[in-house]
Amino acid sequence: MTPITESVLICPRCGFAKSETMPTDSCLFFYECTHCHALLRPKLGDCCMFCSFGSVKCPPVQQQRSCCD
């Protein structure tokens, strides 16, 4: 299965949504909202920003692998 690499991140602070390309070989642990400039981190227990705030989980999780191996 080929993972989906596009996800829409939604800022939990202001609700702004932006489409982003997910890396397939690394995690995105920090993300700055381009609208309100809040520095965001994943929710407790999630491996990355896409798993916490994205419309699609990160590629490793989609493939049932551990993220950030």
PDB file of N, CA, C and O in Angstrom, residues 3-5 13 17-19 24 27 30 32 35-36 42 44 47 50 53 62-64 66 68-69:
ATOM      1  N   PRO A   3       1.440   4.995   0.884  1.00  0.00           N
ATOM      2  CA  PRO A   3       0.822   5.918   1.837  1.00  0.00           C
ATOM      3  C   PRO A   3       0.397   7.226   1.173  1.00  0.00           C
ATOM      4  O   PRO A   3       0.983   7.673   0.186  1.00  0.00           O
ATOM      5  N   ILE A   4      -0.619   7.827   1.748  1.00  0.00           N
ATOM      6  CA  ILE A   4      -1.053   9.172   1.347  1.00  0.00           C
ATOM      7  C   ILE A   4      -0.048  10.141   1.955  1.00  0.00           C
ATOM      8  O   ILE A   4       0.317  10.007   3.126  1.00  0.00           O
ATOM      9  N   THR A   5       0.418  11.100   1.186  1.00  0.00           N
ATOM     10  CA  THR A   5       1.436  12.021   1.701  1.00  0.00           C
ATOM     11  C   THR A   5       0.935  13.454   1.874  1.00  0.00           C
ATOM     12  O   THR A   5       1.692  14.313   2.289  1.00  0.00           O
ATOM     13  N   ARG A  13      -5.617  25.958  18.005  1.00  0.00           N
ATOM     14  CA  ARG A  13      -5.740  27.263  18.670  1.00  0.00           C
ATOM     15  C   ARG A  13      -6.672  28.209  17.913  1.00  0.00           C
ATOM     16  O   ARG A  13      -7.547  28.828  18.506  1.00  0.00           O
ATOM     17  N   ALA A  17      -6.733  25.997   8.674  1.00  0.00           N
ATOM     18  CA  ALA A  17      -6.391  24.718   8.028  1.00  0.00           C
ATOM     19  C   ALA A  17      -5.441  24.967   6.862  1.00  0.00           C
ATOM     20  O   ALA A  17      -5.634  25.904   6.083  1.00  0.00           O
ATOM     21  N   LYS A  18      -4.424  24.121   6.750  1.00  0.00           N
ATOM     22  CA  LYS A  18      -3.459  24.244   5.669  1.00  0.00           C
ATOM     23  C   LYS A  18      -3.017  22.865   5.215  1.00  0.00           C
ATOM     24  O   LYS A  18      -2.682  22.009   6.031  1.00  0.00           O
ATOM     25  N   SER A  19      -3.013  22.656   3.914  1.00  0.00           N
ATOM     26  CA  SER A  19      -2.548  21.397   3.340  1.00  0.00           C
ATOM     27  C   SER A  19      -1.020  21.358   3.381  1.00  0.00           C
ATOM     28  O   SER A  19      -0.361  22.329   3.011  1.00  0.00           O
ATOM     29  N   THR A  24       8.128  11.234   4.490  1.00  0.00           N
ATOM     30  CA  THR A  24       7.977   9.785   4.617  1.00  0.00           C
ATOM     31  C   THR A  24       9.110   9.164   5.421  1.00  0.00           C
ATOM     32  O   THR A  24       9.025   8.002   5.787  1.00  0.00           O
ATOM     33  N   CYS A  27       9.638  12.502  11.300  1.00  0.00           N
ATOM     34  CA  CYS A  27       8.434  13.008  11.958  1.00  0.00           C
ATOM     35  C   CYS A  27       8.447  14.531  11.968  1.00  0.00           C
ATOM     36  O   CYS A  27       9.507  15.151  11.960  1.00  0.00           O
ATOM     37  N   PHE A  30       7.289  19.582  15.655  1.00  0.00           N
ATOM     38  CA  PHE A  30       6.866  20.959  15.908  1.00  0.00           C
ATOM     39  C   PHE A  30       6.288  21.536  14.632  1.00  0.00           C
ATOM     40  O   PHE A  30       6.732  21.202  13.537  1.00  0.00           O
ATOM     41  N   GLU A  32       4.597  25.468  13.278  1.00  0.00           N
ATOM     42  CA  GLU A  32       4.133  26.823  13.559  1.00  0.00           C
ATOM     43  C   GLU A  32       2.963  27.138  12.644  1.00  0.00           C
ATOM     44  O   GLU A  32       3.084  27.062  11.423  1.00  0.00           O
ATOM     45  N   HIS A  35      -1.097  31.076  10.431  1.00  0.00           N
ATOM     46  CA  HIS A  35      -2.106  32.111  10.660  1.00  0.00           C
ATOM     47  C   HIS A  35      -1.909  32.826  11.999  1.00  0.00           C
ATOM     48  O   HIS A  35      -1.768  34.042  12.041  1.00  0.00           O
ATOM     49  N   CYS A  36      -1.866  32.065  13.109  1.00  0.00           N
ATOM     50  CA  CYS A  36      -1.746  32.693  14.436  1.00  0.00           C
ATOM     51  C   CYS A  36      -0.332  32.591  15.015  1.00  0.00           C
ATOM     52  O   CYS A  36      -0.058  33.144  16.074  1.00  0.00           O
ATOM     53  N   PRO A  42       2.707  17.685  19.160  1.00  0.00           N
ATOM     54  CA  PRO A  42       1.703  16.611  19.131  1.00  0.00           C
ATOM     55  C   PRO A  42       1.021  16.426  20.495  1.00  0.00           C
ATOM     56  O   PRO A  42       1.599  16.730  21.540  1.00  0.00           O
ATOM     57  N   LEU A  44      -0.298  14.288  23.649  1.00  0.00           N
ATOM     58  CA  LEU A  44       0.329  13.214  24.411  1.00  0.00           C
ATOM     59  C   LEU A  44      -0.094  11.866  23.840  1.00  0.00           C
ATOM     60  O   LEU A  44      -1.276  11.623  23.624  1.00  0.00           O
ATOM     61  N   CYS A  47       2.614  10.473  17.784  1.00  0.00           N
ATOM     62  CA  CYS A  47       4.020  10.541  17.386  1.00  0.00           C
ATOM     63  C   CYS A  47       4.391  11.825  16.660  1.00  0.00           C
ATOM     64  O   CYS A  47       5.545  12.205  16.632  1.00  0.00           O
ATOM     65  N   PHE A  50       0.898  15.343  12.370  1.00  0.00           N
ATOM     66  CA  PHE A  50      -0.127  14.816  11.468  1.00  0.00           C
ATOM     67  C   PHE A  50      -1.046  13.840  12.191  1.00  0.00           C
ATOM     68  O   PHE A  50      -2.240  13.792  11.913  1.00  0.00           O
ATOM     69  N   PHE A  53      -3.186  16.448  14.542  1.00  0.00           N
ATOM     70  CA  PHE A  53      -3.998  17.538  13.987  1.00  0.00           C
ATOM     71  C   PHE A  53      -4.232  17.443  12.487  1.00  0.00           C
ATOM     72  O   PHE A  53      -4.788  18.363  11.892  1.00  0.00           O
ATOM     73  N   GLN A  62       0.143   4.943   8.810  1.00  0.00           N
ATOM     74  CA  GLN A  62      -0.728   4.393   7.774  1.00  0.00           C
ATOM     75  C   GLN A  62      -0.313   2.977   7.394  1.00  0.00           C
ATOM     76  O   GLN A  62      -1.143   2.132   7.095  1.00  0.00           O
ATOM     77  N   GLN A  63       1.002   2.725   7.419  1.00  0.00           N
ATOM     78  CA  GLN A  63       1.535   1.416   7.046  1.00  0.00           C
ATOM     79  C   GLN A  63       1.703   0.493   8.259  1.00  0.00           C
ATOM     80  O   GLN A  63       2.369  -0.523   8.170  1.00  0.00           O
ATOM     81  N   GLN A  64       1.112   0.897   9.379  1.00  0.00           N
ATOM     82  CA  GLN A  64       1.147   0.128  10.624  1.00  0.00           C
ATOM     83  C   GLN A  64       2.567  -0.151  11.090  1.00  0.00           C
ATOM     84  O   GLN A  64       2.884  -1.237  11.564  1.00  0.00           O
ATOM     85  N   SER A  66       5.955   1.727  13.301  1.00  0.00           N
ATOM     86  CA  SER A  66       6.229   2.714  14.319  1.00  0.00           C
ATOM     87  C   SER A  66       6.770   3.975  13.645  1.00  0.00           C
ATOM     88  O   SER A  66       7.619   3.908  12.777  1.00  0.00           O
ATOM     89  N   CYS A  68       8.957   7.280  13.352  1.00  0.00           N
ATOM     90  CA  CYS A  68      10.266   7.758  13.826  1.00  0.00           C
ATOM     91  C   CYS A  68      11.190   6.643  14.258  1.00  0.00           C
ATOM     92  O   CYS A  68      11.940   6.775  15.213  1.00  0.00           O
ATOM     93  N   ASP A  69      11.142   5.514  13.581  1.00  0.00           N
ATOM     94  CA  ASP A  69      12.075   4.421  13.899  1.00  0.00           C
ATOM     95  C   ASP A  69      13.489   4.842  13.649  1.00  0.00           C
ATOM     96  O   ASP A  69      13.823   5.528  12.774  1.00  0.00           O
TER      97      ASP A  69
END
